[in-house]
Coordinates of C-alpha atoms in Angstrom, one line a residue:
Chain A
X1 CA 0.4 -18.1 23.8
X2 CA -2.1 -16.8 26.3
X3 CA 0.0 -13.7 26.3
X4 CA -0.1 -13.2 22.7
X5 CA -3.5 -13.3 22.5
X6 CA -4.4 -11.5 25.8
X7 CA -2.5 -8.2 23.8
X8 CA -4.0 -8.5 20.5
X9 CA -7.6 -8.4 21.8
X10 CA -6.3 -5.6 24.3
X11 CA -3.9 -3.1 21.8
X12 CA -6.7 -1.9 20.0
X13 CA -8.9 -0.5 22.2
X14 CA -6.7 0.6 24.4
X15 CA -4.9 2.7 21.8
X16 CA -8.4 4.0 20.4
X17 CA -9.1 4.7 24.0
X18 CA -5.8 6.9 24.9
X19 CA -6.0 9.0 22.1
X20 CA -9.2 9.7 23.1
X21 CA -8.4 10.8 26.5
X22 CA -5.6 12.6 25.5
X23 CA -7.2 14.4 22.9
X24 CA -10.0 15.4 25.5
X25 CA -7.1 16.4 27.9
X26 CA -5.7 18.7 25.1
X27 CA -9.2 19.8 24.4
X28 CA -9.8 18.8 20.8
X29 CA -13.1 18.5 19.7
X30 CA -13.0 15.1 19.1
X31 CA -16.4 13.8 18.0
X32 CA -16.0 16.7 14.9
X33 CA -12.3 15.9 14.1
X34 CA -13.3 12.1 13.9
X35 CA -16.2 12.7 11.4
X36 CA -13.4 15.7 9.4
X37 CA -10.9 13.3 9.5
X38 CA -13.1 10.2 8.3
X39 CA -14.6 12.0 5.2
X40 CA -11.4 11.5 3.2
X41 CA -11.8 7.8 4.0
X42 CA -14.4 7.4 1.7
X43 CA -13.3 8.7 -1.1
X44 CA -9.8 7.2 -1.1
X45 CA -11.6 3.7 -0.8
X46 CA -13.8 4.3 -4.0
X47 CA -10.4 5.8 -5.9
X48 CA -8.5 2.6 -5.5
X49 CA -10.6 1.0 -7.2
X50 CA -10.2 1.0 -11.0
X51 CA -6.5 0.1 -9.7
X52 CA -7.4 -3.0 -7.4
X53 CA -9.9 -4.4 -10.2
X54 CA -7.2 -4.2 -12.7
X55 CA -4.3 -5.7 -10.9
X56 CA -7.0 -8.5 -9.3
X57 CA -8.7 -9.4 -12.5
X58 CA -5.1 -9.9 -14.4
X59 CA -3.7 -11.9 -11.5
X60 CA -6.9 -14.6 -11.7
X61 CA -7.0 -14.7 -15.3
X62 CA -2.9 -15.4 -14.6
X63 CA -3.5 -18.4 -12.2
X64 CA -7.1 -19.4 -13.7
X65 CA -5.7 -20.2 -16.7
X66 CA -3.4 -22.5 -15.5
X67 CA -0.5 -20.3 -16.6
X68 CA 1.0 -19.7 -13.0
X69 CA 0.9 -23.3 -12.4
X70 CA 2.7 -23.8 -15.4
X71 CA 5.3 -21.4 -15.2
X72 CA 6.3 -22.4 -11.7
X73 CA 6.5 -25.9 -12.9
X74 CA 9.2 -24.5 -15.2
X75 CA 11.3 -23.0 -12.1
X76 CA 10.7 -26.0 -10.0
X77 CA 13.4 -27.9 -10.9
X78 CA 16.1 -25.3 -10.7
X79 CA 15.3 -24.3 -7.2
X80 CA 14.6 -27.9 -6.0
X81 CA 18.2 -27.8 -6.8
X82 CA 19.7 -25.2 -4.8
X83 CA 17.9 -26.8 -1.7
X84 CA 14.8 -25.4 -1.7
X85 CA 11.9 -27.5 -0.9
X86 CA 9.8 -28.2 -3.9
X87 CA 6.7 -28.1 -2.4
X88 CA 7.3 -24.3 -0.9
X89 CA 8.3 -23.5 -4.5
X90 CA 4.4 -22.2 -5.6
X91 CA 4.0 -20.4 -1.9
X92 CA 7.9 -18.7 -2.2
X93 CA 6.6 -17.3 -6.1
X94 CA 2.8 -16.6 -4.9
X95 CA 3.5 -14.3 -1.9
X96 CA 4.5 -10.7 -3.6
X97 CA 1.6 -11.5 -6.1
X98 CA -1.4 -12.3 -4.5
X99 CA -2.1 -11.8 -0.5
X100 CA -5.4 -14.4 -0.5
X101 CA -3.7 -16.6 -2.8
X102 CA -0.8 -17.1 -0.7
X103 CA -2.8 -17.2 2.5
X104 CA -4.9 -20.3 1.1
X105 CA -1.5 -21.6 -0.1
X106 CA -0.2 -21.8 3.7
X107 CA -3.4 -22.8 5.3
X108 CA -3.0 -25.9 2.5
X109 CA 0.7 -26.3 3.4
X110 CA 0.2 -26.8 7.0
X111 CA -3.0 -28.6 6.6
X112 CA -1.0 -31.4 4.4
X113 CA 2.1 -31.5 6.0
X114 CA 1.3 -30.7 9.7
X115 CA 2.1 -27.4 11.3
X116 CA 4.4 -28.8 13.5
X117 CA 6.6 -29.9 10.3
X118 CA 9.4 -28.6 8.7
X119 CA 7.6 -27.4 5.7
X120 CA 4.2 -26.2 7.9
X121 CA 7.2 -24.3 10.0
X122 CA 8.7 -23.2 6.8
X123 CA 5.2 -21.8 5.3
X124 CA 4.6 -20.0 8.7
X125 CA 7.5 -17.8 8.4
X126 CA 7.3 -17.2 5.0
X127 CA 3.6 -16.0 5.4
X128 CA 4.4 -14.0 8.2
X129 CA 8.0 -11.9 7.0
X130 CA 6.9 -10.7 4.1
X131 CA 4.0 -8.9 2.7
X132 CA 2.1 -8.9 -0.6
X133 CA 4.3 -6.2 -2.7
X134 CA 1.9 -5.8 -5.7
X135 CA -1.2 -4.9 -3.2
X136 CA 0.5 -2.4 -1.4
X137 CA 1.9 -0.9 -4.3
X138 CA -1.4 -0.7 -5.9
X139 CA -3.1 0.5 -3.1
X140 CA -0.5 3.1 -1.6
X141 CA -0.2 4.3 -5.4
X142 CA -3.3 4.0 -6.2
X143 CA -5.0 5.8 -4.0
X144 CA -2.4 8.9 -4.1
X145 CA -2.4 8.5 -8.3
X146 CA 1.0 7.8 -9.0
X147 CA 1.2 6.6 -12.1
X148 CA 5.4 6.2 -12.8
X149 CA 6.3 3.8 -10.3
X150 CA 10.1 4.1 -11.4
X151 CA 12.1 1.4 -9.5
X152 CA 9.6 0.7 -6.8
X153 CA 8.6 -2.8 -8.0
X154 CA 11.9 -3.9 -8.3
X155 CA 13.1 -2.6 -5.0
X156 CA 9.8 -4.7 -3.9
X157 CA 10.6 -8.0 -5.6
X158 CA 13.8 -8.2 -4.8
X159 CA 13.3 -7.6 -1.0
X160 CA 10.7 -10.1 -1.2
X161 CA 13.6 -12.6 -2.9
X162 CA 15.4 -11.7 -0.3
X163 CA 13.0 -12.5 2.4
X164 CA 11.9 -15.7 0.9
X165 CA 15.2 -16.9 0.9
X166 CA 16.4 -15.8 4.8
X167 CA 13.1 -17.5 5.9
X168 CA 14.4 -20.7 4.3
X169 CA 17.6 -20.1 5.7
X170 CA 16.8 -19.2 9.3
X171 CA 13.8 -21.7 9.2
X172 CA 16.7 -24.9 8.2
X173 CA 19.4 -23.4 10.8
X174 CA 16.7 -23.0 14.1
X175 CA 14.1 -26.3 13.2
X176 CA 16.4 -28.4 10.9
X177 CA 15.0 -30.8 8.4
Chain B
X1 CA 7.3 -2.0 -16.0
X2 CA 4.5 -3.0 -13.9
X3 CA 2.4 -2.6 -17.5
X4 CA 4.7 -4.8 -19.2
X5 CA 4.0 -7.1 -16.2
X6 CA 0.3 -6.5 -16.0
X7 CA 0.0 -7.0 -19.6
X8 CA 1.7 -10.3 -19.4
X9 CA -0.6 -11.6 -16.9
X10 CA -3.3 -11.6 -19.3
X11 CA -2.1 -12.2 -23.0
X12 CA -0.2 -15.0 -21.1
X13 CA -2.8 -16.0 -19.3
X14 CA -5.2 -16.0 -22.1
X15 CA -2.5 -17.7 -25.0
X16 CA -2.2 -20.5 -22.2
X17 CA -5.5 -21.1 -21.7
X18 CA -6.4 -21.3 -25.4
X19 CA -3.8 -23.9 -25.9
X20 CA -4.7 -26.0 -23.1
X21 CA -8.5 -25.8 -22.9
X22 CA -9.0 -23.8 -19.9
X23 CA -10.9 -20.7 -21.4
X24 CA -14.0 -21.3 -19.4
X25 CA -12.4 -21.2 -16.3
X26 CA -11.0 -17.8 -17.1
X27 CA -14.1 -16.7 -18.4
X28 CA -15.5 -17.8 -15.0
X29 CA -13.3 -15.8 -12.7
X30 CA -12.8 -12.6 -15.4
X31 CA -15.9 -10.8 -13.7
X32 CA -15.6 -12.3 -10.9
X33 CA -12.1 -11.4 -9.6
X34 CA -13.4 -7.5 -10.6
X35 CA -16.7 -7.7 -8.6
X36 CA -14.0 -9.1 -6.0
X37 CA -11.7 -5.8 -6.1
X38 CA -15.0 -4.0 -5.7
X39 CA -15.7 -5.5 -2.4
X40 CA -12.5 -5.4 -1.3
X41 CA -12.4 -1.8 -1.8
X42 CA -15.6 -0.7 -0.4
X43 CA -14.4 -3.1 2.4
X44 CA -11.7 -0.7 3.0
X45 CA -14.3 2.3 3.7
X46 CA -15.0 1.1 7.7
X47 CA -11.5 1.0 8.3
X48 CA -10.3 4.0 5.8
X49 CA -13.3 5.9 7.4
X50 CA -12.6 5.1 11.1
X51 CA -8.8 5.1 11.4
X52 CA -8.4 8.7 9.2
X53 CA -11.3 9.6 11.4
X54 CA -8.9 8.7 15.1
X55 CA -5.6 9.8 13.1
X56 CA -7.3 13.5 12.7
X57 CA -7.8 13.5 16.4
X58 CA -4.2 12.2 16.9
X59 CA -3.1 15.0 14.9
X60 CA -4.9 17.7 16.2
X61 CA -3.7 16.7 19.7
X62 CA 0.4 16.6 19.0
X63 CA 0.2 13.0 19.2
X64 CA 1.6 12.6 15.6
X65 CA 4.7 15.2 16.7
X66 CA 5.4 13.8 19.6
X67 CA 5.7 10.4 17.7
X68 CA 8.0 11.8 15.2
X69 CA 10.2 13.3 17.9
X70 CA 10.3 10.1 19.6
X71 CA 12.1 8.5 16.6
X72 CA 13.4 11.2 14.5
X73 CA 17.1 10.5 14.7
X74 CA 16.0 6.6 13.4
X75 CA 13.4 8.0 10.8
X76 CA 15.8 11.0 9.5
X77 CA 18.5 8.5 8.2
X78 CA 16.1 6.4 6.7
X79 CA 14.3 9.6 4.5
X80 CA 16.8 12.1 4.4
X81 CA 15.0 14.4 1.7
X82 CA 11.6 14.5 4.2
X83 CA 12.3 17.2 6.7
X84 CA 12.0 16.4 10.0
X85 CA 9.2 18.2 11.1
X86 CA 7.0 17.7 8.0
X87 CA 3.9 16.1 8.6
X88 CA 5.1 13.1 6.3
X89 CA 7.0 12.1 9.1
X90 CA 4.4 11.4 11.2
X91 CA 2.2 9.8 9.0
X92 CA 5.4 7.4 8.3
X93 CA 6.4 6.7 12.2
X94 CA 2.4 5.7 12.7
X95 CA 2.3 3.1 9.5
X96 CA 5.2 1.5 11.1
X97 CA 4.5 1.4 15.1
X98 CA 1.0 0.2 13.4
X99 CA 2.9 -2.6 11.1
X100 CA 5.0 -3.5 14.4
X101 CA 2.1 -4.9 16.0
X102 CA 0.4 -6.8 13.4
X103 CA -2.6 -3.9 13.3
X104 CA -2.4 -4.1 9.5
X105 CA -6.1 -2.4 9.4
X106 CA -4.7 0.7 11.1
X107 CA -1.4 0.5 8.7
X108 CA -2.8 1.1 5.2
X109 CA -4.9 4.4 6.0
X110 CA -1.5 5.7 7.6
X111 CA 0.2 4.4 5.0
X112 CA -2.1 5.6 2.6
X113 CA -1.4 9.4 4.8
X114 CA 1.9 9.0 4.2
X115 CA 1.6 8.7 0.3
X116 CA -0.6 11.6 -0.1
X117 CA 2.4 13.6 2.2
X118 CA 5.5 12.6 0.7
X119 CA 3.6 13.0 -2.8
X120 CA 3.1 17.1 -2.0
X121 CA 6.5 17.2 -1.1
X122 CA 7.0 15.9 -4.7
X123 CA 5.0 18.6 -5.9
X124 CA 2.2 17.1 -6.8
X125 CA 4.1 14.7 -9.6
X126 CA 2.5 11.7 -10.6
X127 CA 6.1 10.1 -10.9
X128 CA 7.4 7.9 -7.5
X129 CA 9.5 10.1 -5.2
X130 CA 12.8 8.6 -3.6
X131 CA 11.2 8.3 -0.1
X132 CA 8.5 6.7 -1.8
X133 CA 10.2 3.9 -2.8
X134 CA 12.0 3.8 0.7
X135 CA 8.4 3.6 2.1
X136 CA 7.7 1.0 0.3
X137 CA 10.6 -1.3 0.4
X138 CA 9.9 -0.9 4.5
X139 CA 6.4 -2.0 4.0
X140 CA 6.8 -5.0 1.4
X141 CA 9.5 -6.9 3.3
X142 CA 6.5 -6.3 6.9
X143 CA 7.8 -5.3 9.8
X144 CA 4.9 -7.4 11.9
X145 CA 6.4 -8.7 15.3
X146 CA 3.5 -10.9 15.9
X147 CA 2.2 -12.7 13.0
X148 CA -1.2 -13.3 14.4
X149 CA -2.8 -14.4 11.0
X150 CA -0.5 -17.1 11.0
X151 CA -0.6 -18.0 14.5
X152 CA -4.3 -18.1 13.9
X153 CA -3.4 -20.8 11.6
X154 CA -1.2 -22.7 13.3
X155 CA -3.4 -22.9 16.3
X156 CA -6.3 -24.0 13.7
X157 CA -4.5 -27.1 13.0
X158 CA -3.9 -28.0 16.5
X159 CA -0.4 -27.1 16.4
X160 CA 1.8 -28.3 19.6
X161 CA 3.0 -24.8 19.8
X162 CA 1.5 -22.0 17.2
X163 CA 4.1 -19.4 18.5
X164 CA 7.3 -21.3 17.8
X165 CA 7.5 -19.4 14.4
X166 CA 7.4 -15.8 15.8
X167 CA 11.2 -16.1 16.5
X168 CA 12.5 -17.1 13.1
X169 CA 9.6 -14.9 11.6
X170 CA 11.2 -11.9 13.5
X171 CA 14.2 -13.0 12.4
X172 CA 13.8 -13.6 8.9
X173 CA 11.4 -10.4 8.9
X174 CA 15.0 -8.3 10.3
X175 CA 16.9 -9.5 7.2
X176 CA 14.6 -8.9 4.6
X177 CA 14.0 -5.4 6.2
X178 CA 17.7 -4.5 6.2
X179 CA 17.9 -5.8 2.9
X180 CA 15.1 -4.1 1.6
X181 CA 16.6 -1.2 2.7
X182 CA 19.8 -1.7 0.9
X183 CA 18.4 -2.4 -2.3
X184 CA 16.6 0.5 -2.1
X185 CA 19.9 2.8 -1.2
X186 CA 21.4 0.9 -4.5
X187 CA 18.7 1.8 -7.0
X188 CA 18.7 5.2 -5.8
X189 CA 23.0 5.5 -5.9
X190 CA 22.1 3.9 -10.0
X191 CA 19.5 6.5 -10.5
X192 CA 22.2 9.5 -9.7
X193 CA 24.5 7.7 -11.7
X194 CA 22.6 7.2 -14.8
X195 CA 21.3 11.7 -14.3
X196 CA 24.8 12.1 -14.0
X197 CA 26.1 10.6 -17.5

């Protein structure tokens, strides 16, 4: 544990800190790159946005509503049935929809069941081996204007599926329940 | 088919809550969730502004070649229509070292990099490009090797050992990955199919 920490307060300075040395050693101008480079930051942040408010606002209205809640309710039963744990059933559908949502989800998970648990454990991985699909594909496409997103979301999903269910698996061969 | 979904979201969202009586509470969060976005977005300047900002500096000093170079024969299978030397490459390589080790502030400005690349390279369509898809299969299923938002967590609730999860994480992390990039190999085999007949 101590180690784990001791590198994530450590990694990033010392990477902002060796490409600064190395690109004084190569002599780039640094200070004036930095403040080149950073220029576009700006602007890419304020283009996401129509795309982040629309994909946010339809995903609250979703769950506010009560809609999510009841639509997982419907699938409950069928995966309970298969094996999956009912209670990681809202977390497993959450995740590739909404980053905070499934974050809170966890924190709730663990703080129920214990972290130590087989569900906490379960929840752990599942937070931490995939990522939020329809966030980065907003974002990434958002900020570069895509606007025919083809077979990307699919692609997404069902590696999410996929991850969702290995975590489950993995999670039931290495803790057991 | 993300507007059919989008679309769905709210119409169902909105039938539902007329039936059942919960119309305040999504009249509640409607302007909320945007003013939300908002500040999630502008959040994103300090790190957009600061990580484009070292990444020019990384650039300009080879440290973005050298990267690629490092990993080329790894990176070349995985996007075959990217040439090898473009600058896409680099961009790419950075997004996932960053993703490796859980720096998820310094993976969407690379990531975002990486977009703006692959999408000259697509000349300047506003359609997805087959290494864009590839790019993002690789970054939905997260790479992360230490999950320290979880561990964070974990640690939180006075777990007896918050790090017991990086194992199956990685492990679970390694299938989704392969998997991810399998699925995306099929759609794109389907895709030349379907141009074909």
């Amino acid at each position: 544990m101590e180690v784990v920490s001791t590198v994530s307060i450590w990694i990033m300075p010392c990477l902002i800190g060796f490409v600064l040395v190395y690109g004084t050693i190569k002599r780039v101008s640094t200070y004036e790159e930095f403040v080149e480079g950073g220029k576009e930051g700006f602007s890419i942040a304020v283009s996401i946005i129509p795309y982040l408010v629309g994909m946010l606002v339809a995903i609250t209205v979703f769950r506010a509503s009560g809609a999510m809640a009841f639509m997982i309710s419907l699938i409950q039963p069928f995966l309970s049935s298969v094996g999956i744990p009912s209670d990681i059933v809202p977390l497993a559908l959450i995740r590739p929809i909404s980053g905070t949502g499934a974050l809170a989800m966890t924190s709730d998970l663990i703080a129920t069941h214990g972290p130590d648990s087989f569900i906490g454990r379960l929840a752990s991985t599942m937070q931490g081996s995939t990522d939020t699909t329809l966030y980065i594909l907003t974002v990434y496409f958002g900020a570069v204007g895509i606007k025919k997103m083809g077979d990307a979301l699919k692609v997404g999903l069902l590696a999410d599926l996929v991850g969702i269910i290995s975590a489950i698996i993995v999670v039931t061969l290495v803790f057991g329940s | 088919m993300v507007n059919l979904i989008w679309a769905f979201m709210f119409v169902f969202g909105i039938v539902y809550a007329a039936i059942n009586g919960t119309m305040e509470e999504v009249n509640k969060v409607l302007f909320k969730s945007a003013q939300e976005a908002v500040t999630i977005s502008l959040g994103l300047i300090s790190i957009l502004v600061f990580w484009l900002g070292l990444m020019n500096i990384a650039k300009k000093a080879g440290l973005l070649n050298r990267l690629t170079g490092l990993f080329r024969p790894l990176v070349r299978r995985l996007f075959p229509d990217i040439p090898p030397d473009h600058p896409a490459m680099g961009y790419i390589l950075s997004n996932m070292v960053a993703n490796l080790f859980g720096l998820g502030n310094a993976a969407t400005p690379m990531g975002i990099k990486a977009m703006e690349q692959m999408k000259k390279l697509n000349q300047d369509r506003d359609e997805v490009s087959r290494s864009m898809i590839t790019f993002l299969a690789i970054n939905t299923s997260s790479l992360t090797i230490i999950p320290t938002t979880v561990i964070a967590i974990r640690m939180n609730y006075d777990s007896v050992s918050p790090t017991d999860i990086v194992g199956t994480t990685l492990i679970a992390t390694a299938c989704s990955t392969i998997a991810a990039i399998l699925i995306d190999r099929y759609f794109y085999r389907r895709r030349i199919r379907k141009r074909r007949l």
